[in-house]
mmCIF file of C-alpha atoms and ligand atoms in Angstrom:
data_model
loop_
_atom_site.group_PDB
_atom_site.id
_atom_site.type_symbol
_atom_site.label_atom_id
_atom_site.label_comp_id
_atom_site.label_asym_id
_atom_site.label_seq_id
_atom_site.Cartn_x
_atom_site.Cartn_y
_atom_site.Cartn_z
ATOM 1 C CA MET A 1 0.340 -0.131 0.086
ATOM 2 C CA LYS A 2 1.704 3.427 -1.126
ATOM 3 C CA SER A 3 2.153 5.966 1.546
ATOM 4 C CA TRP A 4 -0.467 9.349 1.670
ATOM 5 C CA ARG A 5 2.427 11.230 0.408
ATOM 6 C CA GLU A 6 3.160 9.317 -2.514
ATOM 7 C CA ARG A 7 -1.046 9.102 -3.520
ATOM 8 C CA ALA A 8 -1.160 12.741 -3.220
ATOM 9 C CA ARG A 9 1.386 13.160 -5.431
ATOM 10 C CA HIS A 10 -0.131 11.902 -7.607
ATOM 11 C CA MET A 11 -3.089 13.440 -6.943
ATOM 12 C CA ILE A 12 -2.076 16.750 -6.764
ATOM 13 C CA ASP A 13 0.058 16.459 -10.132
ATOM 14 C CA SER A 14 -2.573 14.273 -12.773
ATOM 15 C CA GLN A 15 -6.019 16.357 -10.700
ATOM 16 C CA ILE A 16 -5.271 19.554 -9.499
ATOM 17 C CA ARG A 17 -1.569 20.766 -10.945
ATOM 18 C CA ALA A 18 -2.423 19.715 -14.494
ATOM 19 C CA ARG A 19 -6.004 21.542 -14.233
ATOM 20 C CA GLY A 20 -4.226 24.888 -13.286
ATOM 21 C CA VAL A 21 -3.668 25.164 -9.846
ATOM 22 C CA LEU A 22 -0.169 26.331 -9.615
ATOM 23 C CA ASP A 23 0.394 27.646 -6.045
ATOM 24 C CA SER A 24 2.942 25.955 -4.570
ATOM 25 C CA ARG A 25 2.197 26.967 -1.104
ATOM 26 C CA VAL A 26 -1.057 25.326 -1.326
ATOM 27 C CA LEU A 27 0.019 21.758 -3.499
ATOM 28 C CA SER A 28 2.453 20.612 -0.533
ATOM 29 C CA ALA A 29 -0.262 21.448 2.182
ATOM 30 C CA MET A 30 -2.645 19.591 0.640
ATOM 31 C CA GLU A 31 0.514 16.741 -0.079
ATOM 32 C CA ARG A 32 0.954 17.226 4.005
ATOM 33 C CA VAL A 33 -2.612 16.844 4.975
ATOM 34 C CA PRO A 34 -3.519 13.356 5.273
ATOM 35 C CA ARG A 35 -7.247 13.114 3.511
ATOM 36 C CA THR A 36 -7.325 9.575 4.508
ATOM 37 C CA GLU A 37 -8.086 11.072 7.773
ATOM 38 C CA PHE A 38 -10.927 13.540 7.358
ATOM 39 C CA VAL A 39 -13.227 10.255 5.131
ATOM 40 C CA PRO A 40 -14.862 7.459 6.673
ATOM 41 C CA GLU A 41 -12.844 4.629 7.439
ATOM 42 C CA GLU A 42 -14.361 2.547 5.075
ATOM 43 C CA LEU A 43 -13.803 5.360 1.936
ATOM 44 C CA GLU A 44 -9.960 6.106 2.722
ATOM 45 C CA PRO A 45 -8.931 3.651 -0.442
ATOM 46 C CA LEU A 46 -11.132 6.941 -2.474
ATOM 47 C CA ALA A 47 -9.274 9.842 -0.636
ATOM 48 C CA ASP A 48 -6.993 10.438 -3.189
ATOM 49 C CA PHE A 49 -9.956 10.207 -6.073
ATOM 50 C CA ASP A 50 -10.725 13.681 -7.554
ATOM 51 C CA GLY A 51 -14.467 13.787 -6.224
ATOM 52 C CA PRO A 52 -16.544 14.940 -2.810
ATOM 53 C CA LEU A 53 -16.811 11.848 -0.519
ATOM 54 C CA SER A 54 -19.975 11.350 2.171
ATOM 55 C CA ILE A 55 -19.033 11.850 5.671
ATOM 56 C CA GLY A 56 -22.714 11.653 6.893
ATOM 57 C CA ARG A 57 -25.354 13.550 7.812
ATOM 58 C CA GLY A 58 -25.976 14.263 4.287
ATOM 59 C CA GLN A 59 -22.877 16.181 3.968
ATOM 60 C CA THR A 60 -19.376 15.763 1.828
ATOM 61 C CA ILE A 61 -15.822 16.813 1.834
ATOM 62 C CA SER A 62 -15.147 18.739 -0.694
ATOM 63 C CA GLN A 63 -13.144 17.885 -4.569
ATOM 64 C CA PRO A 64 -9.495 18.105 -4.120
ATOM 65 C CA PHE A 65 -9.295 19.976 -7.095
ATOM 66 C CA MET A 66 -11.824 22.435 -5.653
ATOM 67 C CA VAL A 67 -10.067 22.755 -2.179
ATOM 68 C CA ALA A 68 -6.656 23.907 -4.318
ATOM 69 C CA LEU A 69 -8.726 25.821 -6.598
ATOM 70 C CA MET A 70 -10.590 28.241 -3.910
ATOM 71 C CA THR A 71 -7.696 28.507 -1.202
ATOM 72 C CA GLU A 72 -5.133 29.680 -4.480
ATOM 73 C CA LEU A 73 -8.035 32.508 -4.934
ATOM 74 C CA LEU A 74 -8.070 33.462 -1.776
ATOM 75 C CA ALA A 75 -4.359 34.722 -2.517
ATOM 76 C CA LEU A 76 -3.302 34.601 1.353
ATOM 77 C CA PRO A 77 -1.008 36.651 2.819
ATOM 78 C CA GLU A 78 1.418 34.535 5.638
ATOM 79 C CA ARG A 79 -0.544 34.314 8.788
ATOM 80 C CA THR A 80 -3.610 35.564 7.304
ATOM 81 C CA ARG A 81 -6.985 34.918 9.756
ATOM 82 C CA VAL A 82 -9.782 33.124 7.612
ATOM 83 C CA LEU A 83 -12.967 32.462 8.318
ATOM 84 C CA GLU A 84 -14.261 29.312 6.845
ATOM 85 C CA ILE A 85 -17.876 28.706 6.327
ATOM 86 C CA GLY A 86 -19.014 25.205 6.461
ATOM 87 C CA THR A 87 -16.190 22.755 8.445
ATOM 88 C CA GLY A 88 -18.050 19.652 7.438
ATOM 89 C CA SER A 89 -14.361 17.188 8.103
ATOM 90 C CA GLY A 90 -12.332 19.644 9.149
ATOM 91 C CA TYR A 91 -10.190 19.076 5.813
ATOM 92 C CA GLN A 92 -10.154 22.777 4.240
ATOM 93 C CA ALA A 93 -9.323 24.084 7.578
ATOM 94 C CA ALA A 94 -6.704 21.968 8.017
ATOM 95 C CA VAL A 95 -4.992 23.005 4.920
ATOM 96 C CA LEU A 96 -5.588 26.539 5.680
ATOM 97 C CA ALA A 97 -3.718 25.694 9.033
ATOM 98 C CA GLU A 98 -0.844 23.943 7.278
ATOM 99 C CA MET A 99 -0.099 26.650 5.538
ATOM 100 C CA GLY A 100 0.446 28.835 8.767
ATOM 101 C CA MET A 101 -3.391 30.567 8.777
ATOM 102 C CA GLU A 102 -5.022 31.095 12.020
ATOM 103 C CA VAL A 103 -8.615 29.434 11.050
ATOM 104 C CA VAL A 104 -11.534 29.914 12.519
ATOM 105 C CA SER A 105 -14.219 27.191 11.019
ATOM 106 C CA ILE A 106 -18.171 27.669 11.376
ATOM 107 C CA GLU A 107 -20.311 24.573 10.959
ATOM 108 C CA ARG A 108 -23.948 24.159 11.386
ATOM 109 C CA ILE A 109 -24.952 20.255 12.248
ATOM 110 C CA GLU A 110 -23.135 20.329 15.940
ATOM 111 C CA SER A 111 -22.082 16.084 15.736
ATOM 112 C CA LEU A 112 -20.208 17.152 12.263
ATOM 113 C CA ALA A 113 -18.481 20.306 14.108
ATOM 114 C CA ASN A 114 -17.610 17.763 16.796
ATOM 115 C CA SER A 115 -16.165 15.213 15.464
ATOM 116 C CA ALA A 116 -13.978 17.576 12.714
ATOM 117 C CA ARG A 117 -13.365 19.879 16.051
ATOM 118 C CA ASP A 118 -11.863 16.288 18.477
ATOM 119 C CA ARG A 119 -10.230 15.335 14.687
ATOM 120 C CA LEU A 120 -8.602 18.773 13.951
ATOM 121 C CA ALA A 121 -6.858 18.795 17.764
ATOM 122 C CA ARG A 122 -5.324 14.974 17.205
ATOM 123 C CA LEU A 123 -3.434 16.164 14.312
ATOM 124 C CA GLY A 124 -2.347 18.896 15.414
ATOM 125 C CA TYR A 125 -4.022 22.010 13.963
ATOM 126 C CA PRO A 126 -4.923 24.456 16.032
ATOM 127 C CA VAL A 127 -8.370 25.322 13.941
ATOM 128 C CA LEU A 128 -11.356 27.178 16.460
ATOM 129 C CA VAL A 129 -13.945 25.153 15.301
ATOM 130 C CA ILE A 130 -17.760 26.720 15.793
ATOM 131 C CA HIS A 131 -20.989 25.166 16.154
ATOM 132 C CA GLY A 132 -23.474 27.593 14.665
ATOM 133 C CA ASP A 133 -25.168 29.657 11.482
ATOM 134 C CA GLY A 134 -22.122 30.648 9.109
ATOM 135 C CA CYS A 135 -24.612 33.128 7.379
ATOM 136 C CA LEU A 136 -24.288 35.487 10.457
ATOM 137 C CA GLY A 137 -19.749 34.728 9.970
ATOM 138 C CA TYR A 138 -18.299 35.465 13.333
ATOM 139 C CA PRO A 139 -18.178 38.497 14.748
ATOM 140 C CA PRO A 140 -15.645 37.999 18.302
ATOM 141 C CA LYS A 141 -12.916 37.203 16.018
ATOM 142 C CA ALA A 142 -13.647 40.084 12.741
ATOM 143 C CA PRO A 143 -11.918 41.531 10.870
ATOM 144 C CA TYR A 144 -10.585 38.446 8.522
ATOM 145 C CA GLY A 145 -8.436 38.717 6.228
ATOM 146 C CA ALA A 146 -10.249 36.190 3.591
ATOM 147 C CA VAL A 147 -13.691 34.556 4.114
ATOM 148 C CA LEU A 148 -14.019 31.122 2.269
ATOM 149 C CA VAL A 149 -17.628 29.434 2.113
ATOM 150 C CA THR A 150 -17.666 25.857 0.834
ATOM 151 C CA ALA A 151 -21.619 25.836 0.689
ATOM 152 C CA ALA A 152 -23.427 26.769 -2.159
ATOM 153 C CA ALA A 153 -24.895 30.154 -1.284
ATOM 154 C CA SER A 154 -28.057 31.847 -2.923
ATOM 155 C CA ARG A 155 -26.537 35.228 -1.614
ATOM 156 C CA VAL A 156 -23.396 37.454 -0.359
ATOM 157 C CA GLU A 157 -24.475 37.275 3.429
ATOM 158 C CA LYS A 158 -23.845 40.866 4.398
ATOM 159 C CA ALA A 159 -22.333 39.671 7.844
ATOM 160 C CA TRP A 160 -19.771 37.758 5.331
ATOM 161 C CA THR A 161 -18.316 41.070 3.866
ATOM 162 C CA GLU A 162 -19.332 43.323 7.201
ATOM 163 C CA GLN A 163 -16.603 41.021 8.794
ATOM 164 C CA MET A 164 -13.562 41.577 6.230
ATOM 165 C CA GLY A 165 -10.938 44.207 6.566
ATOM 166 C CA THR A 166 -9.981 46.442 4.043
ATOM 167 C CA GLY A 167 -7.511 44.532 1.085
ATOM 168 C CA SER A 168 -9.517 40.888 2.323
ATOM 169 C CA ARG A 169 -10.876 38.657 0.074
ATOM 170 C CA LEU A 170 -14.208 36.262 -0.005
ATOM 171 C CA VAL A 171 -14.935 33.263 -2.164
ATOM 172 C CA VAL A 172 -18.017 31.512 -2.842
ATOM 173 C CA PRO A 173 -19.681 29.407 -4.539
ATOM 174 C CA LEU A 174 -22.759 31.221 -5.306
ATOM 175 C CA ALA A 175 -25.943 29.622 -7.551
ATOM 176 C CA VAL A 176 -26.312 30.964 -10.989
ATOM 177 C CA GLU A 177 -29.460 28.155 -11.580
ATOM 178 C CA PRO A 178 -31.000 25.737 -10.148
ATOM 179 C CA GLY A 179 -28.022 23.222 -9.324
ATOM 180 C CA LEU A 180 -24.980 24.887 -11.035
ATOM 181 C CA GLU A 181 -22.591 27.158 -9.183
ATOM 182 C CA ARG A 182 -20.126 29.874 -9.767
ATOM 183 C CA LEU A 183 -16.711 30.804 -7.913
ATOM 184 C CA LEU A 184 -17.546 34.265 -6.863
ATOM 185 C CA VAL A 185 -14.063 36.677 -5.645
ATOM 186 C CA ARG A 186 -14.644 39.801 -4.011
ATOM 187 C CA VAL A 187 -12.254 42.089 -3.035
ATOM 188 C CA LYS A 188 -12.583 44.149 -0.531
ATOM 189 C CA THR A 189 -10.845 47.700 -0.943
ATOM 190 C CA VAL A 190 -10.419 50.867 0.269
ATOM 191 C CA ALA A 191 -13.169 51.980 -2.527
ATOM 192 C CA GLY A 192 -15.335 49.274 -2.351
ATOM 193 C CA PHE A 193 -16.119 45.846 -3.526
ATOM 194 C CA ARG A 194 -14.415 44.656 -7.052
ATOM 195 C CA ASP A 195 -15.697 41.209 -7.958
ATOM 196 C CA GLY A 196 -13.944 38.383 -9.947
ATOM 197 C CA TRP A 197 -15.552 34.957 -11.666
ATOM 198 C CA SER A 198 -14.118 32.083 -11.670
ATOM 199 C CA GLU A 199 -15.162 28.192 -12.583
ATOM 200 C CA PHE A 200 -18.291 26.292 -12.227
ATOM 201 C CA CYS A 201 -19.381 24.196 -9.817
ATOM 202 C CA ARG A 202 -21.495 22.245 -7.601
ATOM 203 C CA PHE A 203 -22.084 22.100 -3.707
ATOM 204 C CA VAL A 204 -24.067 21.052 -0.973
ATOM 205 C CA PRO A 205 -26.236 23.814 0.077
ATOM 206 C CA LEU A 206 -25.709 26.866 2.475
ATOM 207 C CA LEU A 207 -28.850 26.276 4.989
ATOM 208 C CA PRO A 208 -29.668 29.191 7.401
ATOM 209 C CA GLY A 209 -30.030 28.329 11.442
ATOM 210 C CA LEU A 210 -28.672 25.575 13.068
ATOM 211 C CA GLY A 211 -29.323 21.715 12.106
ATOM 212 C CA GLU A 212 -29.475 17.976 12.056
ATOM 213 C CA GLU A 213 -31.538 16.995 8.944
ATOM 214 C CA ARG A 214 -31.104 15.303 5.692
ATOM 215 C CA PRO A 215 -29.703 11.786 8.118
ATOM 216 C CA GLU A 216 -27.460 9.998 5.051
ATOM 217 C CA GLU A 217 -28.642 11.703 1.757
ATOM 218 C CA ASP A 218 -25.684 12.150 -0.415
ATOM 219 C CA GLY A 219 -25.313 15.221 -2.183
ATOM 220 C CA PRO A 220 -22.521 16.846 -4.613
ATOM 221 C CA SER A 221 -19.521 18.725 -3.387
HETATM 222 N N1 SAM B 301 -14.935 22.557 4.236
HETATM 223 C C1 SAM B 301 -15.366 20.960 4.614
HETATM 224 C C2 SAM B 301 -14.856 20.057 4.205
HETATM 225 O O1 SAM B 301 -13.978 20.128 4.139
HETATM 226 O O2 SAM B 301 -14.918 18.639 4.478
HETATM 227 C C3 SAM B 301 -16.292 20.644 3.462
HETATM 228 C C4 SAM B 301 -17.877 21.286 3.239
HETATM 229 S S1 SAM B 301 -19.624 21.043 3.208
HETATM 230 C C5 SAM B 301 -19.304 20.731 0.923
HETATM 231 C C6 SAM B 301 -20.348 21.797 3.263
HETATM 232 C C7 SAM B 301 -20.868 22.493 4.836
HETATM 233 O O3 SAM B 301 -21.250 23.463 5.234
HETATM 234 C C8 SAM B 301 -21.549 20.537 5.360
HETATM 235 O O4 SAM B 301 -20.662 20.357 6.512
HETATM 236 C C9 SAM B 301 -22.722 22.110 5.969
HETATM 237 O O5 SAM B 301 -23.416 21.082 6.746
HETATM 238 C C10 SAM B 301 -22.076 22.979 6.180
HETATM 239 N N2 SAM B 301 -23.044 24.599 6.140
HETATM 240 C C11 SAM B 301 -24.193 24.463 5.530
HETATM 241 N N3 SAM B 301 -24.767 25.650 6.107
HETATM 242 C C12 SAM B 301 -24.328 25.875 6.887
HETATM 243 C C13 SAM B 301 -24.671 27.329 7.521
HETATM 244 N N4 SAM B 301 -25.407 27.979 7.581
HETATM 245 N N5 SAM B 301 -23.605 27.242 8.414
HETATM 246 C C14 SAM B 301 -22.236 26.644 9.004
HETATM 247 N N6 SAM B 301 -22.078 25.615 7.685
HETATM 248 C C15 SAM B 301 -23.190 25.346 7.385
#
């Protein structure tokens, strides 16, 4: 059986670098974070597969290419404080922490928040995991140098842009039609906001409030 590092190198070369994500800080962090630790045991053989995988509660760990692309799009300066909406398994948060970022991550499903918090602590990643509604952001740690939303949003929440510092970026999969999103990159400048668009994608929905619903349904990224 190959080690995670060997499997990760192959995944990165064939699925991520080959598709245009070239930021070496992102790629080397993804090589070091064992995705195997963030998926259910029976799915470990698929951890280097470039697709979302079920993590229970109807939720998914995102596709590695999408994790890499969204992280690259944040264009993070060193030691940025990043707010992630949608902790899920904690994998994206671990990649950010591995890059030296200070990470605050919010998850609305309590059991996922608890297991991600435990997993991240066991693996040595100092991530603050909050059980809460990410639509409200997390004011106690604002302003953030970046905000990353890892669920499909129908709009940009005011709380996210209010909690961004000047010069910071928001990356969010924004619904463009039913079942299809596109990555919006919004930069907060002294003069206002500047928007750009990246790839089309599919994510599980951002839902308001707290919840445990959709027990074992499968979904997209
Ligand atoms: N970033 C995750 C990872 O690395 O495993 C994958 C995120 S998964 C695609 C989307 C997550 O967003 C789910 O765990 C879901 O419960 C969560 N979510 C949806 N709406 C939310 C909200 N309003 N606040 C916080 N989390 C939310």
